């Protein structure tokens, strides 16, 4: 279960680094002004706030693995919709709002599942190792995006890879055996 969690979080890093690094280039390829890229990144940041709060709320009602499945699955759908949509300013803004909602929203459920799997005594170390896999994915997302652009002049195969990896990340969370945590009575 822990290794499956690493795999999905590696994909998260891939996805985030690819977008942060190469979204301005994608906007430029679509013939839109650079301000669209900067506004899109700002919208991702703003949507991030709502997404993180929503992730916390969802964790009070659903298992963390199901929340992660939904977030990664939503990324797949958003990428596929983006690829099919006309490339206008509003396409980028709506895409950014949707992606921003799940951007950092994966961190609380990932940490929560690690805590449920192993307890909180070594949570910092174990979540740190999970975060290392996120950073490795980030390296590959940024680097391969550059390679894709250098070899083909666009990011199409990276978008396809990103959608595929988001689907894999969603599915990796389903077999994780997340233990239930019994909540004790709170003293008055």
PDB file of C-alpha atoms in Angstrom:
ATOM      1  CA  UNK A   1       0.000   0.000   0.000  1.00  0.00           C
ATOM      2  CA  UNK A   2       2.824   2.387   0.845  1.00  0.00           C
ATOM      3  CA  UNK A   3       4.541   1.797  -2.501  1.00  0.00           C
ATOM      4  CA  UNK A   4       1.278   2.362  -4.376  1.00  0.00           C
ATOM      5  CA  UNK A   5       0.968   5.676  -2.564  1.00  0.00           C
ATOM      6  CA  UNK A   6       4.508   6.532  -3.687  1.00  0.00           C
ATOM      7  CA  UNK A   7       3.550   5.768  -7.281  1.00  0.00           C
ATOM      8  CA  UNK A   8       0.541   8.051  -7.246  1.00  0.00           C
ATOM      9  CA  UNK A   9       2.447  10.877  -5.547  1.00  0.00           C
ATOM     10  CA  UNK A  10       5.283  10.519  -8.076  1.00  0.00           C
ATOM     11  CA  UNK A  11       2.682  11.136 -10.770  1.00  0.00           C
ATOM     12  CA  UNK A  12       1.456  14.189  -8.864  1.00  0.00           C
ATOM     13  CA  UNK A  13       4.965  15.650  -8.936  1.00  0.00           C
ATOM     14  CA  UNK A  14       5.290  14.874 -12.643  1.00  0.00           C
ATOM     15  CA  UNK A  15       2.036  16.632 -13.359  1.00  0.00           C
ATOM     16  CA  UNK A  16       2.693  19.739 -11.275  1.00  0.00           C
ATOM     17  CA  UNK A  17       6.270  20.317 -12.472  1.00  0.00           C
ATOM     18  CA  UNK A  18       5.283  19.809 -16.095  1.00  0.00           C
ATOM     19  CA  UNK A  19       2.539  22.394 -15.837  1.00  0.00           C
ATOM     20  CA  UNK A  20       4.417  24.995 -13.830  1.00  0.00           C
ATOM     21  CA  UNK A  21       7.449  24.743 -16.082  1.00  0.00           C
ATOM     22  CA  UNK A  22       5.795  24.419 -19.482  1.00  0.00           C
ATOM     23  CA  UNK A  23       2.398  26.133 -19.231  1.00  0.00           C
ATOM     24  CA  UNK A  24       3.869  29.450 -20.448  1.00  0.00           C
ATOM     25  CA  UNK A  25       5.309  27.661 -23.490  1.00  0.00           C
ATOM     26  CA  UNK A  26       1.963  25.980 -24.180  1.00  0.00           C
ATOM     27  CA  UNK A  27       0.195  29.339 -24.014  1.00  0.00           C
ATOM     28  CA  UNK A  28       2.755  30.769 -26.439  1.00  0.00           C
ATOM     29  CA  UNK A  29       2.275  27.838 -28.844  1.00  0.00           C
ATOM     30  CA  UNK A  30      -1.442  28.641 -28.875  1.00  0.00           C
ATOM     31  CA  UNK A  31      -0.671  32.213 -29.961  1.00  0.00           C
ATOM     32  CA  UNK A  32      -1.953  33.791 -26.757  1.00  0.00           C
ATOM     33  CA  UNK A  33      -0.227  36.568 -24.818  1.00  0.00           C
ATOM     34  CA  UNK A  34       2.069  35.764 -21.897  1.00  0.00           C
ATOM     35  CA  UNK A  35      -0.410  37.333 -19.503  1.00  0.00           C
ATOM     36  CA  UNK A  36      -2.687  34.314 -20.051  1.00  0.00           C
ATOM     37  CA  UNK A  37       0.038  32.078 -18.598  1.00  0.00           C
ATOM     38  CA  UNK A  38       0.594  34.339 -15.603  1.00  0.00           C
ATOM     39  CA  UNK A  39      -3.128  34.633 -14.895  1.00  0.00           C
ATOM     40  CA  UNK A  40      -3.512  30.877 -15.290  1.00  0.00           C
ATOM     41  CA  UNK A  41      -0.778  30.232 -12.727  1.00  0.00           C
ATOM     42  CA  UNK A  42      -2.386  32.770 -10.377  1.00  0.00           C
ATOM     43  CA  UNK A  43      -5.765  31.046 -10.796  1.00  0.00           C
ATOM     44  CA  UNK A  44      -4.121  27.714  -9.984  1.00  0.00           C
ATOM     45  CA  UNK A  45      -2.836  29.255  -6.749  1.00  0.00           C
ATOM     46  CA  UNK A  46      -6.214  30.701  -5.799  1.00  0.00           C
ATOM     47  CA  UNK A  47      -8.063  27.488  -6.608  1.00  0.00           C
ATOM     48  CA  UNK A  48      -5.500  25.663  -4.530  1.00  0.00           C
ATOM     49  CA  UNK A  49      -6.840  27.305  -1.389  1.00  0.00           C
ATOM     50  CA  UNK A  50     -10.376  26.090  -1.989  1.00  0.00           C
ATOM     51  CA  UNK A  51      -9.140  22.664  -3.048  1.00  0.00           C
ATOM     52  CA  UNK A  52      -7.065  22.187   0.097  1.00  0.00           C
ATOM     53  CA  UNK A  53      -9.980  23.126   2.343  1.00  0.00           C
ATOM     54  CA  UNK A  54     -12.275  20.847   0.361  1.00  0.00           C
ATOM     55  CA  UNK A  55      -9.789  17.978   0.661  1.00  0.00           C
ATOM     56  CA  UNK A  56      -9.818  18.436   4.440  1.00  0.00           C
ATOM     57  CA  UNK A  57     -13.612  18.389   4.504  1.00  0.00           C
ATOM     58  CA  UNK A  58     -13.757  15.322   2.264  1.00  0.00           C
ATOM     59  CA  UNK A  59     -11.328  13.483   4.548  1.00  0.00           C
ATOM     60  CA  UNK A  60     -13.856  13.817   7.367  1.00  0.00           C
ATOM     61  CA  UNK A  61     -16.438  12.009   5.234  1.00  0.00           C
ATOM     62  CA  UNK A  62     -14.528   9.612   2.947  1.00  0.00           C
ATOM     63  CA  UNK A  63     -11.443   7.441   3.005  1.00  0.00           C
ATOM     64  CA  UNK A  64      -8.258   9.193   1.894  1.00  0.00           C
ATOM     65  CA  UNK A  65      -7.675   6.732  -0.928  1.00  0.00           C
ATOM     66  CA  UNK A  66     -11.098   7.544  -2.398  1.00  0.00           C
ATOM     67  CA  UNK A  67     -10.379  11.264  -2.166  1.00  0.00           C
ATOM     68  CA  UNK A  68      -7.067  10.709  -3.969  1.00  0.00           C
ATOM     69  CA  UNK A  69      -8.793   8.565  -6.611  1.00  0.00           C
ATOM     70  CA  UNK A  70     -11.221  11.424  -7.267  1.00  0.00           C
ATOM     71  CA  UNK A  71      -8.517  14.073  -7.451  1.00  0.00           C
ATOM     72  CA  UNK A  72      -6.279  12.176  -9.834  1.00  0.00           C
ATOM     73  CA  UNK A  73      -9.270  11.071 -11.881  1.00  0.00           C
ATOM     74  CA  UNK A  74     -10.431  14.677 -12.166  1.00  0.00           C
ATOM     75  CA  UNK A  75      -7.001  15.627 -13.488  1.00  0.00           C
ATOM     76  CA  UNK A  76      -7.362  13.032 -16.241  1.00  0.00           C
ATOM     77  CA  UNK A  77     -10.745  14.425 -17.237  1.00  0.00           C
ATOM     78  CA  UNK A  78      -9.521  18.027 -17.163  1.00  0.00           C
ATOM     79  CA  UNK A  79      -6.534  17.218 -19.385  1.00  0.00           C
ATOM     80  CA  UNK A  80      -8.728  15.383 -21.891  1.00  0.00           C
ATOM     81  CA  UNK A  81     -11.232  18.263 -21.952  1.00  0.00           C
ATOM     82  CA  UNK A  82      -8.377  20.734 -22.383  1.00  0.00           C
ATOM     83  CA  UNK A  83      -6.966  18.773 -25.317  1.00  0.00           C
ATOM     84  CA  UNK A  84     -10.358  18.723 -27.047  1.00  0.00           C
ATOM     85  CA  UNK A  85     -11.239  22.362 -26.341  1.00  0.00           C
ATOM     86  CA  UNK A  86     -10.386  25.354 -28.516  1.00  0.00           C
ATOM     87  CA  UNK A  87      -7.332  27.104 -27.092  1.00  0.00           C
ATOM     88  CA  UNK A  88      -8.704  30.433 -25.892  1.00  0.00           C
ATOM     89  CA  UNK A  89      -7.926  32.536 -22.825  1.00  0.00           C
ATOM     90  CA  UNK A  90     -11.001  31.144 -21.066  1.00  0.00           C
ATOM     91  CA  UNK A  91      -9.990  27.573 -21.833  1.00  0.00           C
ATOM     92  CA  UNK A  92      -6.734  28.165 -19.962  1.00  0.00           C
ATOM     93  CA  UNK A  93      -8.469  29.972 -17.093  1.00  0.00           C
ATOM     94  CA  UNK A  94     -11.067  27.254 -16.590  1.00  0.00           C
ATOM     95  CA  UNK A  95      -8.419  24.549 -16.948  1.00  0.00           C
ATOM     96  CA  UNK A  96      -6.291  26.322 -14.334  1.00  0.00           C
ATOM     97  CA  UNK A  97      -9.222  26.644 -11.924  1.00  0.00           C
ATOM     98  CA  UNK A  98     -10.035  22.946 -12.223  1.00  0.00           C
ATOM     99  CA  UNK A  99      -6.444  21.793 -11.856  1.00  0.00           C
ATOM    100  CA  UNK A 100      -5.696  24.194  -9.035  1.00  0.00           C
ATOM    101  CA  UNK A 101      -8.533  22.645  -7.077  1.00  0.00           C
ATOM    102  CA  UNK A 102      -6.643  19.324  -6.916  1.00  0.00           C
ATOM    103  CA  UNK A 103      -3.118  20.782  -6.965  1.00  0.00           C
ATOM    104  CA  UNK A 104      -2.112  20.632  -3.298  1.00  0.00           C
ATOM    105  CA  UNK A 105      -5.317  18.926  -2.300  1.00  0.00           C
ATOM    106  CA  UNK A 106      -3.488  15.608  -2.683  1.00  0.00           C
ATOM    107  CA  UNK A 107      -1.047  16.361   0.157  1.00  0.00           C
ATOM    108  CA  UNK A 108      -3.467  16.070   3.132  1.00  0.00           C
ATOM    109  CA  UNK A 109      -4.985  12.730   2.058  1.00  0.00           C
ATOM    110  CA  UNK A 110      -1.557  11.330   1.185  1.00  0.00           C
ATOM    111  CA  UNK A 111      -0.178  12.282   4.598  1.00  0.00           C
ATOM    112  CA  UNK A 112      -3.347  10.963   6.238  1.00  0.00           C
ATOM    113  CA  UNK A 113      -3.061   7.580   4.544  1.00  0.00           C
ATOM    114  CA  UNK A 114       0.621   7.319   5.524  1.00  0.00           C
ATOM    115  CA  UNK A 115      -0.383   8.105   9.116  1.00  0.00           C
ATOM    116  CA  UNK A 116      -3.125   5.474   9.053  1.00  0.00           C
ATOM    117  CA  UNK A 117      -0.796   2.853   7.578  1.00  0.00           C
ATOM    118  CA  UNK A 118       2.032   3.333  10.080  1.00  0.00           C
ATOM    119  CA  UNK A 119       0.817   5.560  12.904  1.00  0.00           C
ATOM    120  CA  UNK A 120       2.121   9.017  13.662  1.00  0.00           C
ATOM    121  CA  UNK A 121       5.397   8.151  15.393  1.00  0.00           C
ATOM    122  CA  UNK A 122       7.405   8.074  12.143  1.00  0.00           C
ATOM    123  CA  UNK A 123       4.990  10.093  10.027  1.00  0.00           C
ATOM    124  CA  UNK A 124       7.503  12.857   9.270  1.00  0.00           C
ATOM    125  CA  UNK A 125      10.087  10.409   7.939  1.00  0.00           C
ATOM    126  CA  UNK A 126       7.657   8.241   6.013  1.00  0.00           C
ATOM    127  CA  UNK A 127       5.803  11.184   4.480  1.00  0.00           C
ATOM    128  CA  UNK A 128       9.188  12.735   3.696  1.00  0.00           C
ATOM    129  CA  UNK A 129      10.090   9.635   1.694  1.00  0.00           C
ATOM    130  CA  UNK A 130       6.741   9.862  -0.072  1.00  0.00           C
ATOM    131  CA  UNK A 131       7.533  13.504  -0.830  1.00  0.00           C
ATOM    132  CA  UNK A 132      10.873  12.382  -2.288  1.00  0.00           C
ATOM    133  CA  UNK A 133       8.964  10.323  -4.854  1.00  0.00           C
ATOM    134  CA  UNK A 134       6.916  13.475  -5.611  1.00  0.00           C
ATOM    135  CA  UNK A 135      10.131  15.389  -6.273  1.00  0.00           C
ATOM    136  CA  UNK A 136      11.486  12.637  -8.518  1.00  0.00           C
ATOM    137  CA  UNK A 137       8.266  12.812 -10.514  1.00  0.00           C
ATOM    138  CA  UNK A 138       8.666  16.591 -10.643  1.00  0.00           C
ATOM    139  CA  UNK A 139      12.121  16.233 -12.128  1.00  0.00           C
ATOM    140  CA  UNK A 140      10.817  13.977 -14.885  1.00  0.00           C
ATOM    141  CA  UNK A 141       7.808  16.204 -15.597  1.00  0.00           C
ATOM    142  CA  UNK A 142       9.956  19.279 -16.150  1.00  0.00           C
ATOM    143  CA  UNK A 143      12.784  17.482 -17.953  1.00  0.00           C
ATOM    144  CA  UNK A 144      10.668  15.350 -20.276  1.00  0.00           C
ATOM    145  CA  UNK A 145       8.511  18.371 -21.128  1.00  0.00           C
ATOM    146  CA  UNK A 146      11.662  20.098 -22.354  1.00  0.00           C
ATOM    147  CA  UNK A 147      12.709  17.034 -24.335  1.00  0.00           C
ATOM    148  CA  UNK A 148       9.273  16.756 -25.897  1.00  0.00           C
ATOM    149  CA  UNK A 149       9.366  20.376 -26.985  1.00  0.00           C
ATOM    150  CA  UNK A 150      12.907  20.105 -28.375  1.00  0.00           C
ATOM    151  CA  UNK A 151      12.097  16.988 -30.407  1.00  0.00           C
ATOM    152  CA  UNK A 152       8.577  17.737 -31.624  1.00  0.00           C
ATOM    153  CA  UNK A 153       8.079  21.482 -31.204  1.00  0.00           C
ATOM    154  CA  UNK A 154       5.007  20.986 -29.009  1.00  0.00           C
ATOM    155  CA  UNK A 155       3.848  19.232 -25.840  1.00  0.00           C
ATOM    156  CA  UNK A 156       1.229  16.875 -27.270  1.00  0.00           C
ATOM    157  CA  UNK A 157       2.852  13.621 -26.223  1.00  0.00           C
ATOM    158  CA  UNK A 158       3.458  15.071 -22.749  1.00  0.00           C
ATOM    159  CA  UNK A 159      -0.240  15.900 -22.412  1.00  0.00           C
ATOM    160  CA  UNK A 160      -1.066  12.344 -23.443  1.00  0.00           C
ATOM    161  CA  UNK A 161       1.480  10.950 -20.969  1.00  0.00           C
ATOM    162  CA  UNK A 162       0.161  13.244 -18.247  1.00  0.00           C
ATOM    163  CA  UNK A 163      -3.433  12.078 -18.777  1.00  0.00           C
ATOM    164  CA  UNK A 164      -2.314   8.444 -18.776  1.00  0.00           C
ATOM    165  CA  UNK A 165      -0.242   8.889 -15.613  1.00  0.00           C
ATOM    166  CA  UNK A 166      -3.111  10.675 -13.844  1.00  0.00           C
ATOM    167  CA  UNK A 167      -5.336   7.710 -14.680  1.00  0.00           C
ATOM    168  CA  UNK A 168      -2.719   5.299 -13.349  1.00  0.00           C
ATOM    169  CA  UNK A 169      -2.345   7.408 -10.194  1.00  0.00           C
ATOM    170  CA  UNK A 170      -6.095   7.315  -9.610  1.00  0.00           C
ATOM    171  CA  UNK A 171      -6.186   3.544 -10.043  1.00  0.00           C
ATOM    172  CA  UNK A 172      -3.142   2.987  -7.814  1.00  0.00           C
ATOM    173  CA  UNK A 173      -5.126   4.336  -4.865  1.00  0.00           C
ATOM    174  CA  UNK A 174      -7.967   1.820  -5.121  1.00  0.00           C
ATOM    175  CA  UNK A 175      -6.103  -1.289  -3.858  1.00  0.00           C
ATOM    176  CA  UNK A 176      -4.443   0.572  -0.955  1.00  0.00           C
ATOM    177  CA  UNK A 177      -5.532  -0.978   2.323  1.00  0.00           C
ATOM    178  CA  UNK A 178      -6.288   2.083   4.374  1.00  0.00           C
ATOM    179  CA  UNK A 179      -7.032   1.081   7.971  1.00  0.00           C
ATOM    180  CA  UNK A 180      -9.970   2.685   9.688  1.00  0.00           C
ATOM    181  CA  UNK A 181      -9.069   4.860  12.635  1.00  0.00           C
ATOM    182  CA  UNK A 182     -11.432   4.616  15.563  1.00  0.00           C
ATOM    183  CA  UNK A 183     -12.164   8.001  17.003  1.00  0.00           C
ATOM    184  CA  UNK A 184     -12.146   8.072  20.774  1.00  0.00           C
ATOM    185  CA  UNK A 185     -14.424  10.164  22.938  1.00  0.00           C
ATOM    186  CA  UNK A 186     -13.191  13.722  23.412  1.00  0.00           C
ATOM    187  CA  UNK A 187     -13.107  14.844  27.051  1.00  0.00           C
ATOM    188  CA  UNK A 188     -15.228  17.857  27.855  1.00  0.00           C
TER     189      UNK A 188
END
